[in-house]
Amino acid sequence: MQKFRWAYIGSGNIANSTAAEITKGDHSIISVYGRNENKIKRFAEKYNALSFCDFESAVKRDDVDAVYIATPHTSHIDYAVQAMKLGKPVLCEKPVGVSERDVDILINTAEKENIYFCEAMWTWFSEVALTVKKWVLCKEIGDINKVVIHYAFPGILMPKSSRLLMPETAGGALLDIGIYPITYCYNLFGYPGRISCSGKLKNGIDISEKVILEYADFQCELNMSLCGLKENCLIKGNKGTIRLPSFFHMASKAVLENDKGKQVFYGKTDYLTEFTAVAGEIRNGMKQSAFIPFSATKSCMKIMDECRSQMGLIYPFEK
């Protein structure tokens, strides 16, 4: 089978990380678009692609099967809408926008154009995360009592010009890293009955927060921060526990302990699995992903909107 052919929008860190991995599989990069001509030329040369400073020239090509958007999330909606209107399926980095309104525009565009659109959230495609979900659904640890997730990394030490620390690009902990534990819990348990969020704001962004997602008989405690280094997940039931020493960053291990003993699952959480699944769905004529339906993208953004509302976090372009 012919390799799946991508147009890349953006050539930053995440674009380089995904490209290095997927081109080892049945994928090729045909074109790359960006505003920095020298930067995109270097990227294109590395992957034997064509570079363009004109969006339509990079995307509207017969040899492009789909578009991957890897720019700061404040620009996702514009690029994704343009690509879909040009008739190209889109895989868009998370978060696909900065609000539920953005998600609605993207979904409405995909439906109107009858074109595939998917959020690039590798956790949804992860062998480890899918195995954890199977354990939970099969009651391997009985009824859930509590979930605690920590995810922190020292992003506060990055240069002030980093998109992660700039309110103009919707920087901060919630949209960049908080989306991972929120997605994890939503994927396991659905939309919560109640959401509580308290956080610390500094220089126009959120640098940390604690989010409580309350369900009928238990709650998920999610702790996110740009001021530290910590990542783990505990899912506790009345008949056992599931532990993940790393639930996001290259997660490759999940540990189940119950009355049957201890079981360790090893699997992949990688970009190649994600891109290959998306390519398969596009080739099969699907218009939304079975792994990440539109409702999931919308619901997780709705949770983050509520968290921002409770923290009083408003970005400059929203005022």
PDB file of C-alpha atoms in Angstrom:
ATOM      1  CA  MET A   1       0.000   0.000   0.000  1.00  0.00           C
ATOM      2  CA  GLN A   2       1.183   3.522  -0.809  1.00  0.00           C
ATOM      3  CA  LYS A   3       2.424   5.576   2.102  1.00  0.00           C
ATOM      4  CA  PHE A   4      -0.069   8.009   3.615  1.00  0.00           C
ATOM      5  CA  ARG A   5       0.881  11.525   2.542  1.00  0.00           C
ATOM      6  CA  TRP A   6       0.704  14.529   4.872  1.00  0.00           C
ATOM      7  CA  ALA A   7       0.833  18.295   4.558  1.00  0.00           C
ATOM      8  CA  TYR A   8       2.359  19.729   7.731  1.00  0.00           C
ATOM      9  CA  ILE A   9       1.211  23.083   9.073  1.00  0.00           C
ATOM     10  CA  GLY A  10       3.962  24.282  11.384  1.00  0.00           C
ATOM     11  CA  SER A  11       7.523  23.097  11.911  1.00  0.00           C
ATOM     12  CA  GLY A  12       8.118  23.543  15.641  1.00  0.00           C
ATOM     13  CA  ASN A  13       8.866  21.046  18.395  1.00  0.00           C
ATOM     14  CA  ILE A  14       5.734  18.905  18.106  1.00  0.00           C
ATOM     15  CA  ALA A  15       5.982  18.869  14.301  1.00  0.00           C
ATOM     16  CA  ASN A  16       9.560  17.629  14.523  1.00  0.00           C
ATOM     17  CA  SER A  17       8.687  15.004  17.142  1.00  0.00           C
ATOM     18  CA  THR A  18       5.816  13.551  15.127  1.00  0.00           C
ATOM     19  CA  ALA A  19       7.660  13.723  11.805  1.00  0.00           C
ATOM     20  CA  ALA A  20      10.708  11.867  13.125  1.00  0.00           C
ATOM     21  CA  GLU A  21       8.480   9.027  14.274  1.00  0.00           C
ATOM     22  CA  ILE A  22       5.830   8.667  11.585  1.00  0.00           C
ATOM     23  CA  THR A  23       8.285   8.736   8.685  1.00  0.00           C
ATOM     24  CA  LYS A  24       9.763   5.531  10.074  1.00  0.00           C
ATOM     25  CA  GLY A  25       6.404   3.930   9.285  1.00  0.00           C
ATOM     26  CA  ASP A  26       4.047   4.039   6.321  1.00  0.00           C
ATOM     27  CA  HIS A  27       3.809   7.829   6.195  1.00  0.00           C
ATOM     28  CA  SER A  28       5.501  10.550   4.193  1.00  0.00           C
ATOM     29  CA  ILE A  29       5.460  14.333   4.433  1.00  0.00           C
ATOM     30  CA  ILE A  30       4.734  15.947   1.082  1.00  0.00           C
ATOM     31  CA  SER A  31       4.633  19.613   2.005  1.00  0.00           C
ATOM     32  CA  VAL A  32       5.098  21.967   4.922  1.00  0.00           C
ATOM     33  CA  TYR A  33       3.653  25.423   5.472  1.00  0.00           C
ATOM     34  CA  GLY A  34       4.946  28.101   7.810  1.00  0.00           C
ATOM     35  CA  ARG A  35       5.622  31.818   8.045  1.00  0.00           C
ATOM     36  CA  ASN A  36       9.359  31.473   8.717  1.00  0.00           C
ATOM     37  CA  GLU A  37      10.790  30.600   5.312  1.00  0.00           C
ATOM     38  CA  ASN A  38      14.207  29.474   6.531  1.00  0.00           C
ATOM     39  CA  LYS A  39      12.735  27.321   9.272  1.00  0.00           C
ATOM     40  CA  ILE A  40      10.271  25.488   7.045  1.00  0.00           C
ATOM     41  CA  LYS A  41      12.942  24.966   4.381  1.00  0.00           C
ATOM     42  CA  ARG A  42      15.170  23.217   6.923  1.00  0.00           C
ATOM     43  CA  PHE A  43      12.252  21.083   8.062  1.00  0.00           C
ATOM     44  CA  ALA A  44      11.229  20.226   4.496  1.00  0.00           C
ATOM     45  CA  GLU A  45      14.749  19.268   3.461  1.00  0.00           C
ATOM     46  CA  LYS A  46      15.012  16.922   6.440  1.00  0.00           C
ATOM     47  CA  TYR A  47      11.921  14.987   5.335  1.00  0.00           C
ATOM     48  CA  ASN A  48      12.282  15.355   1.567  1.00  0.00           C
ATOM     49  CA  ALA A  49       9.217  17.605   1.405  1.00  0.00           C
ATOM     50  CA  LEU A  50       8.314  20.843  -0.341  1.00  0.00           C
ATOM     51  CA  SER A  51       8.169  24.080   1.662  1.00  0.00           C
ATOM     52  CA  PHE A  52       5.587  26.830   1.168  1.00  0.00           C
ATOM     53  CA  CYS A  53       4.840  30.208   2.709  1.00  0.00           C
ATOM     54  CA  ASP A  54       1.407  30.070   1.063  1.00  0.00           C
ATOM     55  CA  PHE A  55      -1.105  27.874   2.881  1.00  0.00           C
ATOM     56  CA  GLU A  56      -3.221  26.865  -0.100  1.00  0.00           C
ATOM     57  CA  SER A  57      -0.181  25.895  -2.156  1.00  0.00           C
ATOM     58  CA  ALA A  58       0.943  23.504   0.576  1.00  0.00           C
ATOM     59  CA  VAL A  59      -2.479  21.967   1.152  1.00  0.00           C
ATOM     60  CA  LYS A  60      -4.367  21.926  -2.139  1.00  0.00           C
ATOM     61  CA  ARG A  61      -2.264  19.274  -3.833  1.00  0.00           C
ATOM     62  CA  ASP A  62      -3.384  16.023  -5.402  1.00  0.00           C
ATOM     63  CA  ASP A  63      -0.593  14.183  -3.589  1.00  0.00           C
ATOM     64  CA  VAL A  64      -1.716  15.326  -0.093  1.00  0.00           C
ATOM     65  CA  ASP A  65      -4.009  12.838   1.660  1.00  0.00           C
ATOM     66  CA  ALA A  66      -4.522  14.852   4.857  1.00  0.00           C
ATOM     67  CA  VAL A  67      -3.345  17.877   6.795  1.00  0.00           C
ATOM     68  CA  TYR A  68      -1.643  17.827  10.191  1.00  0.00           C
ATOM     69  CA  ILE A  69      -1.807  21.084  12.165  1.00  0.00           C
ATOM     70  CA  ALA A  70       0.981  21.643  14.685  1.00  0.00           C
ATOM     71  CA  THR A  71       0.911  25.380  15.373  1.00  0.00           C
ATOM     72  CA  PRO A  72       0.050  27.220  18.636  1.00  0.00           C
ATOM     73  CA  HIS A  73      -3.536  26.401  19.553  1.00  0.00           C
ATOM     74  CA  THR A  74      -4.796  29.954  19.042  1.00  0.00           C
ATOM     75  CA  SER A  75      -4.266  29.456  15.286  1.00  0.00           C
ATOM     76  CA  HIS A  76      -5.711  25.941  15.017  1.00  0.00           C
ATOM     77  CA  ILE A  77      -9.239  26.946  14.147  1.00  0.00           C
ATOM     78  CA  ASP A  78      -8.246  29.174  11.201  1.00  0.00           C
ATOM     79  CA  TYR A  79      -5.928  26.623   9.627  1.00  0.00           C
ATOM     80  CA  ALA A  80      -8.269  23.683  10.226  1.00  0.00           C
ATOM     81  CA  VAL A  81     -11.271  25.469   8.721  1.00  0.00           C
ATOM     82  CA  GLN A  82      -9.227  26.528   5.686  1.00  0.00           C
ATOM     83  CA  ALA A  83      -7.955  22.993   5.125  1.00  0.00           C
ATOM     84  CA  MET A  84     -11.397  21.415   5.413  1.00  0.00           C
ATOM     85  CA  LYS A  85     -12.867  23.968   2.997  1.00  0.00           C
ATOM     86  CA  LEU A  86     -10.125  22.937   0.561  1.00  0.00           C
ATOM     87  CA  GLY A  87     -11.420  19.382   0.845  1.00  0.00           C
ATOM     88  CA  LYS A  88      -8.646  17.953   3.011  1.00  0.00           C
ATOM     89  CA  PRO A  89      -9.094  15.741   6.110  1.00  0.00           C
ATOM     90  CA  VAL A  90      -7.507  17.264   9.213  1.00  0.00           C
ATOM     91  CA  LEU A  91      -5.621  15.916  12.210  1.00  0.00           C
ATOM     92  CA  CYS A  92      -5.238  18.886  14.566  1.00  0.00           C
ATOM     93  CA  GLU A  93      -3.030  19.036  17.635  1.00  0.00           C
ATOM     94  CA  LYS A  94      -4.653  19.373  21.006  1.00  0.00           C
ATOM     95  CA  PRO A  95      -6.331  21.462  22.123  1.00  0.00           C
ATOM     96  CA  VAL A  96      -8.055  22.044  18.805  1.00  0.00           C
ATOM     97  CA  GLY A  97      -9.090  25.493  19.998  1.00  0.00           C
ATOM     98  CA  VAL A  98      -9.348  27.518  23.182  1.00  0.00           C
ATOM     99  CA  SER A  99     -13.077  27.262  23.867  1.00  0.00           C
ATOM    100  CA  GLU A 100     -16.188  25.206  23.228  1.00  0.00           C
ATOM    101  CA  ARG A 101     -17.193  27.809  20.638  1.00  0.00           C
ATOM    102  CA  ASP A 102     -14.041  26.979  18.662  1.00  0.00           C
ATOM    103  CA  VAL A 103     -14.845  23.277  18.797  1.00  0.00           C
ATOM    104  CA  ASP A 104     -18.378  23.938  17.553  1.00  0.00           C
ATOM    105  CA  ILE A 105     -17.026  25.849  14.560  1.00  0.00           C
ATOM    106  CA  LEU A 106     -14.653  22.999  13.709  1.00  0.00           C
ATOM    107  CA  ILE A 107     -17.333  20.317  14.040  1.00  0.00           C
ATOM    108  CA  ASN A 108     -19.846  22.340  12.041  1.00  0.00           C
ATOM    109  CA  THR A 109     -17.276  22.909   9.297  1.00  0.00           C
ATOM    110  CA  ALA A 110     -16.392  19.212   9.147  1.00  0.00           C
ATOM    111  CA  GLU A 111     -20.055  18.263   8.889  1.00  0.00           C
ATOM    112  CA  LYS A 112     -20.844  20.922   6.312  1.00  0.00           C
ATOM    113  CA  GLU A 113     -17.866  19.987   4.143  1.00  0.00           C
ATOM    114  CA  ASN A 114     -18.436  16.269   4.779  1.00  0.00           C
ATOM    115  CA  ILE A 115     -14.765  15.885   5.664  1.00  0.00           C
ATOM    116  CA  TYR A 116     -12.805  14.043   8.359  1.00  0.00           C
ATOM    117  CA  PHE A 117     -11.608  15.992  11.396  1.00  0.00           C
ATOM    118  CA  CYS A 118      -9.818  14.612  14.460  1.00  0.00           C
ATOM    119  CA  GLU A 119      -8.058  15.941  17.539  1.00  0.00           C
ATOM    120  CA  ALA A 120      -4.440  14.772  17.757  1.00  0.00           C
ATOM    121  CA  MET A 121      -4.485  13.447  21.310  1.00  0.00           C
ATOM    122  CA  TRP A 122      -2.291  10.363  21.413  1.00  0.00           C
ATOM    123  CA  THR A 123      -3.715   9.205  24.755  1.00  0.00           C
ATOM    124  CA  TRP A 124      -6.940   8.179  23.020  1.00  0.00           C
ATOM    125  CA  PHE A 125      -4.973   5.792  20.782  1.00  0.00           C
ATOM    126  CA  SER A 126      -2.592   4.488  23.465  1.00  0.00           C
ATOM    127  CA  GLU A 127      -2.415   0.729  24.047  1.00  0.00           C
ATOM    128  CA  VAL A 128      -1.791   1.454  27.718  1.00  0.00           C
ATOM    129  CA  ALA A 129      -4.762   3.808  28.140  1.00  0.00           C
ATOM    130  CA  LEU A 130      -7.078   1.459  26.249  1.00  0.00           C
ATOM    131  CA  THR A 131      -5.990  -1.439  28.464  1.00  0.00           C
ATOM    132  CA  VAL A 132      -6.662   0.621  31.604  1.00  0.00           C
ATOM    133  CA  LYS A 133     -10.118   1.411  30.243  1.00  0.00           C
ATOM    134  CA  LYS A 134     -10.776  -2.299  29.666  1.00  0.00           C
ATOM    135  CA  TRP A 135      -9.728  -3.100  33.245  1.00  0.00           C
ATOM    136  CA  VAL A 136     -12.061  -0.414  34.612  1.00  0.00           C
ATOM    137  CA  LEU A 137     -15.026  -1.469  32.463  1.00  0.00           C
ATOM    138  CA  CYS A 138     -14.499  -5.150  33.319  1.00  0.00           C
ATOM    139  CA  LYS A 139     -14.550  -4.292  37.042  1.00  0.00           C
ATOM    140  CA  GLU A 140     -11.063  -5.690  37.610  1.00  0.00           C
ATOM    141  CA  ILE A 141     -10.752  -3.382  40.630  1.00  0.00           C
ATOM    142  CA  GLY A 142     -14.448  -3.386  41.486  1.00  0.00           C
ATOM    143  CA  ASP A 143     -16.313  -0.132  42.018  1.00  0.00           C
ATOM    144  CA  ILE A 144     -14.187   2.992  41.699  1.00  0.00           C
ATOM    145  CA  ASN A 145     -13.505   4.822  44.954  1.00  0.00           C
ATOM    146  CA  LYS A 146     -11.082   7.534  43.910  1.00  0.00           C
ATOM    147  CA  VAL A 147      -8.772   8.692  41.125  1.00  0.00           C
ATOM    148  CA  VAL A 148      -5.725  10.904  41.671  1.00  0.00           C
ATOM    149  CA  ILE A 149      -3.566  12.195  38.816  1.00  0.00           C
ATOM    150  CA  HIS A 150      -0.495  14.419  39.007  1.00  0.00           C
ATOM    151  CA  TYR A 151       1.093  16.048  35.987  1.00  0.00           C
ATOM    152  CA  ALA A 152       3.729  18.744  36.395  1.00  0.00           C
ATOM    153  CA  PHE A 153       6.789  19.893  34.524  1.00  0.00           C
ATOM    154  CA  PRO A 154       8.962  23.014  34.966  1.00  0.00           C
ATOM    155  CA  GLY A 155       7.502  25.010  32.086  1.00  0.00           C
ATOM    156  CA  ILE A 156       7.767  28.166  34.180  1.00  0.00           C
ATOM    157  CA  LEU A 157      11.532  28.051  33.525  1.00  0.00           C
ATOM    158  CA  MET A 158      11.082  28.370  29.764  1.00  0.00           C
ATOM    159  CA  PRO A 159      11.834  31.703  28.044  1.00  0.00           C
ATOM    160  CA  LYS A 160       9.108  34.305  28.499  1.00  0.00           C
ATOM    161  CA  SER A 161       8.656  34.303  24.729  1.00  0.00           C
ATOM    162  CA  SER A 162       7.565  30.652  24.811  1.00  0.00           C
ATOM    163  CA  ARG A 163       3.972  30.129  23.625  1.00  0.00           C
ATOM    164  CA  LEU A 164       3.455  28.143  26.858  1.00  0.00           C
ATOM    165  CA  LEU A 165       3.929  31.276  28.976  1.00  0.00           C
ATOM    166  CA  MET A 166       2.214  33.849  26.772  1.00  0.00           C
ATOM    167  CA  PRO A 167      -1.433  34.787  27.388  1.00  0.00           C
ATOM    168  CA  GLU A 168      -1.637  35.939  23.747  1.00  0.00           C
ATOM    169  CA  THR A 169      -1.221  32.298  22.656  1.00  0.00           C
ATOM    170  CA  ALA A 170      -3.479  30.927  25.423  1.00  0.00           C
ATOM    171  CA  GLY A 171      -0.511  29.631  27.374  1.00  0.00           C
ATOM    172  CA  GLY A 172      -0.652  28.088  30.817  1.00  0.00           C
ATOM    173  CA  ALA A 173      -1.050  24.736  32.491  1.00  0.00           C
ATOM    174  CA  LEU A 174      -4.696  23.935  31.774  1.00  0.00           C
ATOM    175  CA  LEU A 175      -4.854  23.933  27.972  1.00  0.00           C
ATOM    176  CA  ASP A 176      -1.347  22.603  27.464  1.00  0.00           C
ATOM    177  CA  ILE A 177      -1.018  19.833  30.072  1.00  0.00           C
ATOM    178  CA  GLY A 178      -4.296  19.833  32.023  1.00  0.00           C
ATOM    179  CA  ILE A 179      -6.076  18.523  28.955  1.00  0.00           C
ATOM    180  CA  TYR A 180      -4.286  15.179  29.409  1.00  0.00           C
ATOM    181  CA  PRO A 181      -5.627  14.174  32.851  1.00  0.00           C
ATOM    182  CA  ILE A 182      -9.026  15.665  31.974  1.00  0.00           C
ATOM    183  CA  THR A 183      -9.110  13.583  28.801  1.00  0.00           C
ATOM    184  CA  TYR A 184      -7.988  10.498  30.705  1.00  0.00           C
ATOM    185  CA  CYS A 185     -10.837  10.749  33.184  1.00  0.00           C
ATOM    186  CA  TYR A 186     -13.428  11.606  30.566  1.00  0.00           C
ATOM    187  CA  ASN A 187     -12.329   8.615  28.486  1.00  0.00           C
ATOM    188  CA  LEU A 188     -12.795   6.330  31.496  1.00  0.00           C
ATOM    189  CA  PHE A 189     -15.858   7.774  33.182  1.00  0.00           C
ATOM    190  CA  GLY A 190     -17.600  10.253  30.881  1.00  0.00           C
ATOM    191  CA  TYR A 191     -18.753  13.764  31.734  1.00  0.00           C
ATOM    192  CA  PRO A 192     -18.696  14.545  35.475  1.00  0.00           C
ATOM    193  CA  GLY A 193     -21.715  15.583  37.516  1.00  0.00           C
ATOM    194  CA  ARG A 194     -19.820  18.497  39.051  1.00  0.00           C
ATOM    195  CA  ILE A 195     -16.572  20.339  38.308  1.00  0.00           C
ATOM    196  CA  SER A 196     -14.511  22.295  40.832  1.00  0.00           C
ATOM    197  CA  CYS A 197     -11.305  24.147  40.005  1.00  0.00           C
ATOM    198  CA  SER A 198      -8.921  26.319  41.970  1.00  0.00           C
ATOM    199  CA  GLY A 199      -5.702  27.630  40.469  1.00  0.00           C
ATOM    200  CA  LYS A 200      -2.873  30.115  40.620  1.00  0.00           C
ATOM    201  CA  LEU A 201      -2.702  32.834  37.972  1.00  0.00           C
ATOM    202  CA  LYS A 202       0.442  34.769  37.123  1.00  0.00           C
ATOM    203  CA  ASN A 203       1.215  37.156  34.271  1.00  0.00           C
ATOM    204  CA  GLY A 204      -2.066  36.407  32.551  1.00  0.00           C
ATOM    205  CA  ILE A 205      -1.826  32.614  32.542  1.00  0.00           C
ATOM    206  CA  ASP A 206      -2.574  29.754  34.923  1.00  0.00           C
ATOM    207  CA  ILE A 207       0.608  28.207  36.294  1.00  0.00           C
ATOM    208  CA  SER A 208      -1.148  25.531  38.367  1.00  0.00           C
ATOM    209  CA  GLU A 209      -4.565  24.196  39.306  1.00  0.00           C
ATOM    210  CA  LYS A 210      -6.399  21.468  41.128  1.00  0.00           C
ATOM    211  CA  VAL A 211      -9.463  20.159  39.353  1.00  0.00           C
ATOM    212  CA  ILE A 212     -12.045  17.934  41.018  1.00  0.00           C
ATOM    213  CA  LEU A 213     -14.351  15.962  38.731  1.00  0.00           C
ATOM    214  CA  GLU A 214     -17.218  14.525  40.761  1.00  0.00           C
ATOM    215  CA  TYR A 215     -19.115  11.442  39.677  1.00  0.00           C
ATOM    216  CA  ALA A 216     -21.979   9.634  41.415  1.00  0.00           C
ATOM    217  CA  ASP A 217     -19.873   7.572  43.837  1.00  0.00           C
ATOM    218  CA  PHE A 218     -16.322   8.928  43.565  1.00  0.00           C
ATOM    219  CA  GLN A 219     -14.223  11.849  42.451  1.00  0.00           C
ATOM    220  CA  CYS A 220     -11.155  12.423  40.317  1.00  0.00           C
ATOM    221  CA  GLU A 221      -8.528  14.743  41.748  1.00  0.00           C
ATOM    222  CA  LEU A 222      -6.341  16.247  39.025  1.00  0.00           C
ATOM    223  CA  ASN A 223      -3.259  18.282  39.915  1.00  0.00           C
ATOM    224  CA  MET A 224      -1.501  20.188  37.115  1.00  0.00           C
ATOM    225  CA  SER A 225       1.440  22.567  37.383  1.00  0.00           C
ATOM    226  CA  LEU A 226       4.163  24.303  35.403  1.00  0.00           C
ATOM    227  CA  CYS A 227       6.289  24.451  38.573  1.00  0.00           C
ATOM    228  CA  GLY A 228       7.732  20.998  39.196  1.00  0.00           C
ATOM    229  CA  LEU A 229       8.303  17.547  37.801  1.00  0.00           C
ATOM    230  CA  LYS A 230       5.759  14.877  38.620  1.00  0.00           C
ATOM    231  CA  GLU A 231       3.575  12.458  36.709  1.00  0.00           C
ATOM    232  CA  ASN A 232       1.532   9.535  37.939  1.00  0.00           C
ATOM    233  CA  CYS A 233      -1.984   8.160  38.120  1.00  0.00           C
ATOM    234  CA  LEU A 234      -3.773   6.089  40.756  1.00  0.00           C
ATOM    235  CA  ILE A 235      -7.185   4.553  40.198  1.00  0.00           C
ATOM    236  CA  LYS A 236      -8.499   2.996  43.384  1.00  0.00           C
ATOM    237  CA  GLY A 237     -11.408   0.580  43.593  1.00  0.00           C
ATOM    238  CA  ASN A 238     -12.976  -1.450  46.387  1.00  0.00           C
ATOM    239  CA  LYS A 239     -11.261  -4.585  45.053  1.00  0.00           C
ATOM    240  CA  GLY A 240      -7.889  -3.303  43.902  1.00  0.00           C
ATOM    241  CA  THR A 241      -5.855  -0.544  42.278  1.00  0.00           C
ATOM    242  CA  ILE A 242      -4.475   0.505  38.920  1.00  0.00           C
ATOM    243  CA  ARG A 243      -1.250   2.499  38.925  1.00  0.00           C
ATOM    244  CA  LEU A 244       0.510   4.276  36.083  1.00  0.00           C
ATOM    245  CA  PRO A 245       3.967   5.635  36.887  1.00  0.00           C
ATOM    246  CA  SER A 246       3.586   7.672  33.693  1.00  0.00           C
ATOM    247  CA  PHE A 247       0.118   8.183  32.249  1.00  0.00           C
ATOM    248  CA  PHE A 248       1.086  10.556  29.433  1.00  0.00           C
ATOM    249  CA  HIS A 249       4.757  11.032  28.627  1.00  0.00           C
ATOM    250  CA  MET A 250       5.685   7.946  26.608  1.00  0.00           C
ATOM    251  CA  ALA A 251       3.433   5.896  28.898  1.00  0.00           C
ATOM    252  CA  SER A 252       4.402   2.267  28.467  1.00  0.00           C
ATOM    253  CA  LYS A 253       3.320   0.572  31.688  1.00  0.00           C
ATOM    254  CA  ALA A 254       0.183   0.008  33.748  1.00  0.00           C
ATOM    255  CA  VAL A 255       0.014  -2.065  36.937  1.00  0.00           C
ATOM    256  CA  LEU A 256      -3.166  -3.827  38.069  1.00  0.00           C
ATOM    257  CA  GLU A 257      -3.379  -5.269  41.578  1.00  0.00           C
ATOM    258  CA  ASN A 258      -6.448  -7.142  42.840  1.00  0.00           C
ATOM    259  CA  ASP A 259      -7.370 -10.368  44.594  1.00  0.00           C
ATOM    260  CA  LYS A 260      -5.934 -12.319  41.637  1.00  0.00           C
ATOM    261  CA  GLY A 261      -2.498 -10.837  42.239  1.00  0.00           C
ATOM    262  CA  LYS A 262      -0.424  -8.362  40.293  1.00  0.00           C
ATOM    263  CA  GLN A 263      -0.547  -7.869  36.533  1.00  0.00           C
ATOM    264  CA  VAL A 264       1.752  -5.559  34.575  1.00  0.00           C
ATOM    265  CA  PHE A 265       0.852  -4.450  31.064  1.00  0.00           C
ATOM    266  CA  TYR A 266       3.470  -3.036  28.724  1.00  0.00           C
ATOM    267  CA  GLY A 267       2.383  -1.230  25.569  1.00  0.00           C
ATOM    268  CA  LYS A 268       2.913   1.749  23.301  1.00  0.00           C
ATOM    269  CA  THR A 269       1.906   5.373  23.583  1.00  0.00           C
ATOM    270  CA  ASP A 270       3.347   6.924  20.442  1.00  0.00           C
ATOM    271  CA  TYR A 271       2.679   9.168  17.481  1.00  0.00           C
ATOM    272  CA  LEU A 272       3.009   6.427  14.879  1.00  0.00           C
ATOM    273  CA  THR A 273       0.099   4.463  16.385  1.00  0.00           C
ATOM    274  CA  GLU A 274      -2.029   7.624  16.395  1.00  0.00           C
ATOM    275  CA  PHE A 275      -1.202   8.703  12.826  1.00  0.00           C
ATOM    276  CA  THR A 276      -1.636   5.188  11.455  1.00  0.00           C
ATOM    277  CA  ALA A 277      -5.066   4.834  13.071  1.00  0.00           C
ATOM    278  CA  VAL A 278      -6.154   8.201  11.669  1.00  0.00           C
ATOM    279  CA  ALA A 279      -4.848   7.334   8.202  1.00  0.00           C
ATOM    280  CA  GLY A 280      -6.825   4.091   8.312  1.00  0.00           C
ATOM    281  CA  GLU A 281     -10.016   5.900   9.267  1.00  0.00           C
ATOM    282  CA  ILE A 282      -9.577   8.438   6.470  1.00  0.00           C
ATOM    283  CA  ARG A 283      -8.928   5.694   3.919  1.00  0.00           C
ATOM    284  CA  ASN A 284     -12.075   3.916   5.111  1.00  0.00           C
ATOM    285  CA  GLY A 285     -14.133   7.018   4.394  1.00  0.00           C
ATOM    286  CA  MET A 286     -14.896   7.928   8.004  1.00  0.00           C
ATOM    287  CA  LYS A 287     -15.778  11.533   8.811  1.00  0.00           C
ATOM    288  CA  GLN A 288     -14.961  11.475  12.512  1.00  0.00           C
ATOM    289  CA  SER A 289     -12.735   9.235  14.575  1.00  0.00           C
ATOM    290  CA  ALA A 290     -14.030   6.190  16.426  1.00  0.00           C
ATOM    291  CA  PHE A 291     -11.229   6.843  18.943  1.00  0.00           C
ATOM    292  CA  ILE A 292     -12.073  10.534  19.430  1.00  0.00           C
ATOM    293  CA  PRO A 293     -15.651  11.320  18.390  1.00  0.00           C
ATOM    294  CA  PHE A 294     -16.644  14.968  18.134  1.00  0.00           C
ATOM    295  CA  SER A 295     -18.597  14.659  21.378  1.00  0.00           C
ATOM    296  CA  ALA A 296     -15.408  13.777  23.281  1.00  0.00           C
ATOM    297  CA  THR A 297     -13.448  16.759  21.962  1.00  0.00           C
ATOM    298  CA  LYS A 298     -16.381  19.052  22.746  1.00  0.00           C
ATOM    299  CA  SER A 299     -16.941  17.643  26.253  1.00  0.00           C
ATOM    300  CA  CYS A 300     -13.297  17.940  27.303  1.00  0.00           C
ATOM    301  CA  MET A 301     -13.171  21.523  26.082  1.00  0.00           C
ATOM    302  CA  LYS A 302     -16.394  22.254  27.944  1.00  0.00           C
ATOM    303  CA  ILE A 303     -14.741  20.991  31.166  1.00  0.00           C
ATOM    304  CA  MET A 304     -11.761  23.286  30.557  1.00  0.00           C
ATOM    305  CA  ASP A 305     -14.069  26.232  29.845  1.00  0.00           C
ATOM    306  CA  GLU A 306     -15.691  25.675  33.237  1.00  0.00           C
ATOM    307  CA  CYS A 307     -12.274  25.484  34.914  1.00  0.00           C
ATOM    308  CA  ARG A 308     -11.229  28.765  33.304  1.00  0.00           C
ATOM    309  CA  SER A 309     -14.487  30.378  34.376  1.00  0.00           C
ATOM    310  CA  GLN A 310     -13.960  29.355  37.997  1.00  0.00           C
ATOM    311  CA  MET A 311     -10.357  30.611  37.948  1.00  0.00           C
ATOM    312  CA  GLY A 312     -11.329  33.863  36.235  1.00  0.00           C
ATOM    313  CA  LEU A 313      -8.876  33.162  33.419  1.00  0.00           C
ATOM    314  CA  ILE A 314      -9.602  35.285  30.345  1.00  0.00           C
ATOM    315  CA  TYR A 315      -7.090  35.600  27.508  1.00  0.00           C
ATOM    316  CA  PRO A 316      -6.336  39.037  26.010  1.00  0.00           C
ATOM    317  CA  PHE A 317      -7.996  38.219  22.672  1.00  0.00           C
ATOM    318  CA  GLU A 318     -11.239  37.335  24.509  1.00  0.00           C
ATOM    319  CA  LYS A 319     -11.632  40.719  26.208  1.00  0.00           C
TER     320      LYS A 319
END
